Amino acid sequence: MLRTHTCGQLRLSDVNHTVTLCGWVQKVRDKGGMIWVDLRDRYGITQLIFEEGKTAPEVIARVRSLGREYVISATGTVQERLSKNDKIETGDIEINVTGLEILNPAKLPPFLIEDDTDGGDELRMKFRYLDLRRNTVRQNLVLRHKVAQQTRLYLDSQEFIEVETPVLIKSTPEGARDFVVPSRMNPGEFYALPQSPQTFKQLLMVSGFDRYYQIVKCFRDEDLRADRQPEFTQIDCEMSFVKQEDVLNMFEGLIRHLFKTVKGIDLAEVPRMTYADAMKYYGSDKPDTRFGMPFTELNDLVQNKGFQVFDEAELVVGINAEGCAGYTRKQLDELTDWVKRPQIGAKGLVYIRLNEDGTLKSSVDKFYSESDLKAIADRFGAKAGDLILVISGRKDKARKQLNELRLEMGSRLGLRKPDEFKVLWVLDFPLLEYGEEEQRWFAMHHPFTAPKPEDLSLLETDPGSVRANAYDMVINGTEVGGGSVRIFQKELQGKMFEILGFTPEEAKKQFGFLMEAFEYGAPPHAGLAFGFDRLCSIFGGADSIRDFIAFPKNNSGRDVMIDSPSTLHEEQLKELSIQVR
């Protein structure tokens, strides 16, 4: 080893010991007679001291040639610092250097390697290997490592087996777009990169591996945003001989274990909410339950009163922003403009103030009497000082718009605290959704999700009313995981493919291997997958998953550091039987 200790290791108990440290030069402070160097590695920072007249002249000359990010080795004696630094763990000591070796000089980095850097996103992505030297980014990856480590510890303790599944698989038409890989040995044919190991983990259940998991890379060729990357990681799990309740209990246990071991938080029992209630009271299948403001529907109280906007609406629905009656007209106009933005799409916003003196004031006073407004306020359970905000229109759109307004009000009122965690199970999703453009049914999760047993009879008569035996886990308004009880009988799986518009020939071509496996004794099974990157970003209190991935892509799906994707040489394309126009 070139070093005896790391730069975050030494303490007062090491005083008078001779040590050798290696690392990168964070900063040099030359005061003439004294020179200090902050030496950094991934464990921390240690101060080195050099003194004219005491340190050898050749060492002084060498230290004065140092620049930021030079890689050096320093040998010396640990001594107590006169001016201590309580902001770093090694702040009580320094190294009186007797020997210094420059292991590698460095160009001046394009941005500061500090917590508060001056580098923009694109610049830091281009020089990601430098960005990874910053404490904040490094700590995110250490957290990711700990989440992975504790996930394996928990699942291993529950007798799960980690099994690797193939990366070169078959493309399927359901779900997001596949990334495809041409086969040189089979001209004109292609592999796909897996969007998930779904069919393989089900085949493992048929094989008798009754508890499987994998921390696995998955790939989706879809538009990107803060919580999406073209390649991402899942905690992928499956269990045999279980019902929905068993799965919920098992993986609620995993989440509680992770919160305890990674965050030091004792998580309360995770509440459950049906999809129908989530949409009715929050307008979202992933509600943020760190704060209240549930939706209240008002059709029966406000329609047929002469206000055409409400009279013609499929749904009139609102929220109660507690303590906001003091909002000025300017603030209310700004909120109205906010919901009218194209991203939200509302046509307007109605407000009702319950003033501190108990009087009521609204933006629709000409249509509603004092008693009408009081009935509305009572429906909300509003009290003096509250502000009711109402949106109307088509049911689905009004709920979606009010969900956005609810989240915005939660943010403005400081109710969405990043250090507070509310976990929720959302259950009983619709099994199918109808695509008006395609004029056919689509699986809301995937085609292997089982219907609720009590809804089986509706598959023939009313497919849109069938509920899925499916569940999502939501943390602070973000879906972090989801899964379902699976279909395990060939006949029911065939019926599902038929409803989704597959011909028997298409179903056999795409999924014949799975249907055949079901004929050889498939057990009842169920599972789920957690978005590992999302989970890490939530634990780290961040909105974006990018800084929890060592080498992420940008919003265009490019790795600007290695300049990928890139063109191929003509000979390679020819070898792969690919013609580029």
Tab-separated table of C-alpha atoms in Angstrom, residues 203-427:
chain	number	residue	atom	x	y	z
A	203	LEU	CA	-40.429	-19.049	-15.287
A	204	LEU	CA	-38.216	-19.265	-12.188
A	205	MET	CA	-41.401	-19.757	-10.148
A	206	VAL	CA	-42.411	-22.604	-12.502
A	207	SER	CA	-38.888	-23.977	-11.905
A	208	GLY	CA	-39.490	-24.166	-8.159
A	209	PHE	CA	-37.307	-21.222	-7.059
A	210	ASP	CA	-40.093	-19.993	-4.836
A	211	ARG	CA	-38.359	-16.785	-3.684
A	212	TYR	CA	-36.277	-14.897	-6.249
A	213	TYR	CA	-34.716	-11.449	-6.297
A	214	GLN	CA	-32.271	-9.518	-8.421
A	215	ILE	CA	-30.897	-5.975	-8.358
A	216	VAL	CA	-31.051	-5.696	-12.111
A	217	LYS	CA	-30.432	-3.271	-14.970
A	218	CYS	CA	-33.463	-2.574	-17.166
A	219	PHE	CA	-33.838	-0.528	-20.355
A	220	ARG	CA	-36.641	1.575	-21.843
A	221	ASP	CA	-36.433	3.734	-24.945
A	222	GLU	CA	-38.730	6.512	-23.733
A	223	ASP	CA	-38.681	10.271	-23.273
A	224	LEU	CA	-36.632	11.295	-20.258
A	225	ARG	CA	-37.252	13.467	-17.207
A	226	ALA	CA	-35.791	13.910	-13.726
A	227	ASP	CA	-36.842	10.461	-12.489
A	228	ARG	CA	-36.208	8.535	-15.725
A	229	GLN	CA	-33.108	7.223	-17.462
A	230	PRO	CA	-32.870	4.957	-20.532
A	231	GLU	CA	-31.112	2.410	-18.321
A	232	PHE	CA	-32.214	2.070	-14.735
A	233	THR	CA	-32.041	-0.410	-11.875
A	234	GLN	CA	-34.820	-2.399	-10.204
A	235	ILE	CA	-35.046	-4.470	-7.053
A	236	ASP	CA	-36.927	-7.266	-8.807
A	237	CYS	CA	-38.704	-9.922	-6.721
A	238	GLU	CA	-41.107	-12.848	-7.093
A	239	MET	CA	-42.686	-15.341	-4.668
A	240	SER	CA	-44.645	-18.592	-5.068
A	241	PHE	CA	-47.590	-19.941	-3.080
A	242	VAL	CA	-48.609	-16.493	-1.862
A	243	LYS	CA	-51.558	-14.122	-1.948
A	244	GLN	CA	-51.514	-10.343	-2.216
A	245	GLU	CA	-51.427	-9.927	1.564
A	246	ASP	CA	-48.245	-11.996	1.830
A	247	VAL	CA	-46.474	-9.835	-0.756
A	248	LEU	CA	-47.553	-6.572	0.893
A	249	ASN	CA	-46.337	-7.747	4.292
A	250	MET	CA	-43.008	-9.037	2.936
A	251	PHE	CA	-42.076	-5.860	1.087
A	252	GLU	CA	-43.463	-3.493	3.656
A	253	GLY	CA	-40.944	-5.310	5.844
A	254	LEU	CA	-38.186	-4.530	3.332
A	255	ILE	CA	-39.050	-0.820	3.236
A	256	ARG	CA	-39.205	-0.613	7.014
A	257	HIS	CA	-35.822	-2.362	7.214
A	258	LEU	CA	-34.295	0.107	4.725
A	259	PHE	CA	-35.672	3.157	6.523
A	260	LYS	CA	-34.314	1.830	9.821
A	261	THR	CA	-30.852	0.804	8.636
A	262	VAL	CA	-30.205	3.532	6.042
A	263	LYS	CA	-32.088	6.524	7.493
A	264	GLY	CA	-32.410	5.590	11.169
A	265	ILE	CA	-36.208	6.016	10.946
A	266	ASP	CA	-38.738	3.690	12.565
A	267	LEU	CA	-41.465	3.659	9.935
A	268	ALA	CA	-45.067	3.320	11.080
A	269	GLU	CA	-47.330	0.646	9.626
A	270	VAL	CA	-47.922	1.483	5.973
A	271	PRO	CA	-51.539	2.552	5.297
A	272	ARG	CA	-53.478	1.302	2.278
A	273	MET	CA	-55.739	3.123	-0.166
A	274	THR	CA	-57.697	1.851	-3.154
A	275	TYR	CA	-57.028	3.303	-6.585
A	276	ALA	CA	-60.632	4.543	-6.684
A	277	ASP	CA	-60.181	6.510	-3.437
A	278	ALA	CA	-56.779	7.842	-4.516
A	279	MET	CA	-58.332	9.281	-7.683
A	280	LYS	CA	-61.450	10.566	-5.905
A	281	TYR	CA	-59.695	12.295	-3.005
A	282	TYR	CA	-56.321	13.220	-4.541
A	283	GLY	CA	-56.714	13.050	-8.331
A	284	SER	CA	-53.621	10.858	-8.555
A	285	ASP	CA	-52.730	7.183	-8.234
A	286	LYS	CA	-49.619	8.271	-6.306
A	287	PRO	CA	-50.864	10.811	-3.762
A	288	ASP	CA	-48.472	12.771	-1.561
A	289	THR	CA	-49.861	12.096	1.923
A	290	ARG	CA	-47.407	14.262	3.843
A	291	PHE	CA	-50.234	16.793	4.029
A	292	GLY	CA	-54.040	16.863	3.858
A	293	MET	CA	-56.162	18.911	1.454
A	294	PRO	CA	-58.244	15.948	0.204
A	295	PHE	CA	-60.686	16.675	-2.613
A	296	THR	CA	-64.312	17.455	-1.839
A	297	GLU	CA	-66.940	17.075	-4.584
A	298	LEU	CA	-69.594	19.773	-4.863
A	299	ASN	CA	-71.909	18.966	-7.782
A	300	ASP	CA	-75.027	18.621	-5.635
A	301	LEU	CA	-74.387	21.933	-3.847
A	302	VAL	CA	-73.369	24.197	-6.725
A	303	GLN	CA	-75.145	23.062	-9.894
A	304	ASN	CA	-78.449	24.459	-11.177
A	305	LYS	CA	-77.808	27.811	-9.516
A	306	GLY	CA	-77.295	29.779	-12.739
A	307	PHE	CA	-73.486	29.643	-12.861
A	308	GLN	CA	-73.017	28.112	-16.310
A	309	VAL	CA	-69.396	27.013	-15.753
A	310	PHE	CA	-70.471	24.745	-12.876
A	311	ASP	CA	-73.823	23.753	-14.415
A	312	GLU	CA	-72.129	22.344	-17.529
A	313	ALA	CA	-69.283	20.592	-15.698
A	314	GLU	CA	-69.109	16.824	-15.252
A	315	LEU	CA	-67.356	17.420	-11.918
A	316	VAL	CA	-67.018	20.381	-9.557
A	317	VAL	CA	-64.331	19.670	-6.971
A	318	GLY	CA	-62.189	21.645	-4.558
A	319	ILE	CA	-59.618	21.715	-1.766
A	320	ASN	CA	-59.412	23.649	1.488
A	321	ALA	CA	-56.148	25.559	1.947
A	322	GLU	CA	-56.152	26.053	5.703
A	323	GLY	CA	-55.128	29.487	6.964
A	324	CYS	CA	-54.972	31.052	3.482
A	325	ALA	CA	-58.025	33.353	3.636
A	326	GLY	CA	-55.630	36.285	3.906
A	327	TYR	CA	-54.442	35.784	0.310
A	328	THR	CA	-54.654	39.101	-1.547
A	329	ARG	CA	-56.499	39.571	-4.817
A	330	LYS	CA	-53.100	39.702	-6.522
A	331	GLN	CA	-52.135	36.327	-5.033
A	332	LEU	CA	-55.466	34.797	-6.078
A	333	ASP	CA	-55.101	36.164	-9.611
A	334	GLU	CA	-51.601	34.678	-9.737
A	335	LEU	CA	-52.970	31.283	-8.641
A	336	THR	CA	-55.665	31.521	-11.323
A	337	ASP	CA	-53.039	32.288	-13.965
A	338	TRP	CA	-50.983	29.356	-12.637
A	339	VAL	CA	-53.785	26.806	-13.199
A	340	LYS	CA	-54.517	28.298	-16.632
A	341	ARG	CA	-50.980	27.566	-17.855
A	342	PRO	CA	-50.874	25.053	-20.744
A	343	GLN	CA	-49.104	22.534	-18.478
A	344	ILE	CA	-52.170	22.506	-16.177
A	345	GLY	CA	-54.930	23.468	-18.620
A	346	ALA	CA	-57.707	24.668	-16.286
A	347	LYS	CA	-60.121	27.276	-17.650
A	348	GLY	CA	-60.310	29.115	-14.348
A	349	LEU	CA	-60.336	28.950	-10.563
A	350	VAL	CA	-63.132	29.793	-8.124
A	351	TYR	CA	-62.344	30.773	-4.529
A	352	ILE	CA	-64.368	31.068	-1.334
A	353	ARG	CA	-62.848	32.881	1.655
A	354	LEU	CA	-63.983	32.125	5.188
A	355	ASN	CA	-62.820	35.331	6.824
A	356	GLU	CA	-61.572	35.565	10.409
A	357	ASP	CA	-64.832	37.290	11.438
A	358	GLY	CA	-66.833	34.341	10.066
A	359	THR	CA	-68.125	36.087	6.941
A	360	LEU	CA	-67.869	34.436	3.535
A	361	LYS	CA	-66.577	36.026	0.343
A	362	SER	CA	-66.261	34.325	-3.049
A	363	SER	CA	-65.496	35.051	-6.686
A	364	VAL	CA	-69.033	33.862	-7.580
A	365	ASP	CA	-71.083	35.868	-5.055
A	366	LYS	CA	-73.620	36.923	-7.693
A	367	PHE	CA	-74.705	33.303	-8.175
A	368	TYR	CA	-74.591	31.992	-4.604
A	369	SER	CA	-76.216	33.229	-1.426
A	370	GLU	CA	-74.599	33.393	2.000
A	371	SER	CA	-76.378	30.154	2.935
A	372	ASP	CA	-75.138	28.468	-0.285
A	373	LEU	CA	-71.559	29.437	0.524
A	374	LYS	CA	-71.953	28.281	4.128
A	375	ALA	CA	-73.168	24.868	2.943
A	376	ILE	CA	-70.052	24.589	0.751
A	377	ALA	CA	-67.770	25.640	3.629
A	378	ASP	CA	-69.466	23.094	5.912
A	379	ARG	CA	-68.911	20.355	3.324
A	380	PHE	CA	-65.161	21.080	3.564
A	381	GLY	CA	-65.191	21.386	7.353
A	382	ALA	CA	-63.648	24.824	6.810
A	383	LYS	CA	-63.000	27.183	9.716
A	384	ALA	CA	-62.306	30.901	10.010
A	385	GLY	CA	-59.159	31.817	8.081
A	386	ASP	CA	-59.473	29.050	5.450
A	387	LEU	CA	-59.524	29.418	1.656
A	388	ILE	CA	-61.484	27.040	-0.585
A	389	LEU	CA	-60.233	26.617	-4.163
A	390	VAL	CA	-62.544	25.012	-6.751
A	391	ILE	CA	-61.969	23.653	-10.267
A	392	SER	CA	-64.574	22.217	-12.634
A	393	GLY	CA	-64.782	20.433	-15.984
A	394	ARG	CA	-64.527	16.886	-17.296
A	395	LYS	CA	-64.044	14.484	-14.416
A	396	ASP	CA	-60.583	13.161	-15.285
A	397	LYS	CA	-59.191	16.535	-16.322
A	398	ALA	CA	-60.602	18.402	-13.306
A	399	ARG	CA	-59.089	15.867	-10.912
A	400	LYS	CA	-55.714	16.000	-12.626
A	401	GLN	CA	-55.718	19.827	-12.589
A	402	LEU	CA	-56.731	19.977	-8.934
A	403	ASN	CA	-54.014	17.452	-8.068
A	404	GLU	CA	-51.424	19.824	-9.566
A	405	LEU	CA	-52.913	22.750	-7.620
A	406	ARG	CA	-52.943	20.727	-4.401
A	407	LEU	CA	-49.251	19.855	-4.801
A	408	GLU	CA	-48.405	23.472	-5.615
A	409	MET	CA	-50.251	24.723	-2.519
A	410	GLY	CA	-48.498	22.057	-0.437
A	411	SER	CA	-45.147	23.356	-1.684
A	412	ARG	CA	-46.046	27.021	-1.165
A	413	LEU	CA	-47.197	26.321	2.388
A	414	GLY	CA	-44.060	24.309	3.247
A	415	LEU	CA	-46.020	21.093	3.772
A	416	ARG	CA	-43.926	18.884	1.447
A	417	LYS	CA	-40.931	18.484	3.729
A	418	PRO	CA	-38.044	16.488	2.208
A	419	ASP	CA	-37.055	15.070	5.604
A	420	GLU	CA	-40.562	13.718	6.300
A	421	PHE	CA	-41.552	10.376	4.765
A	422	LYS	CA	-45.082	9.090	4.173
A	423	VAL	CA	-45.363	5.629	2.645
A	424	LEU	CA	-48.593	4.306	1.134
A	425	TRP	CA	-49.858	1.181	-0.613
A	426	VAL	CA	-52.283	1.876	-3.479
A	427	LEU	CA	-54.378	-1.195	-4.347
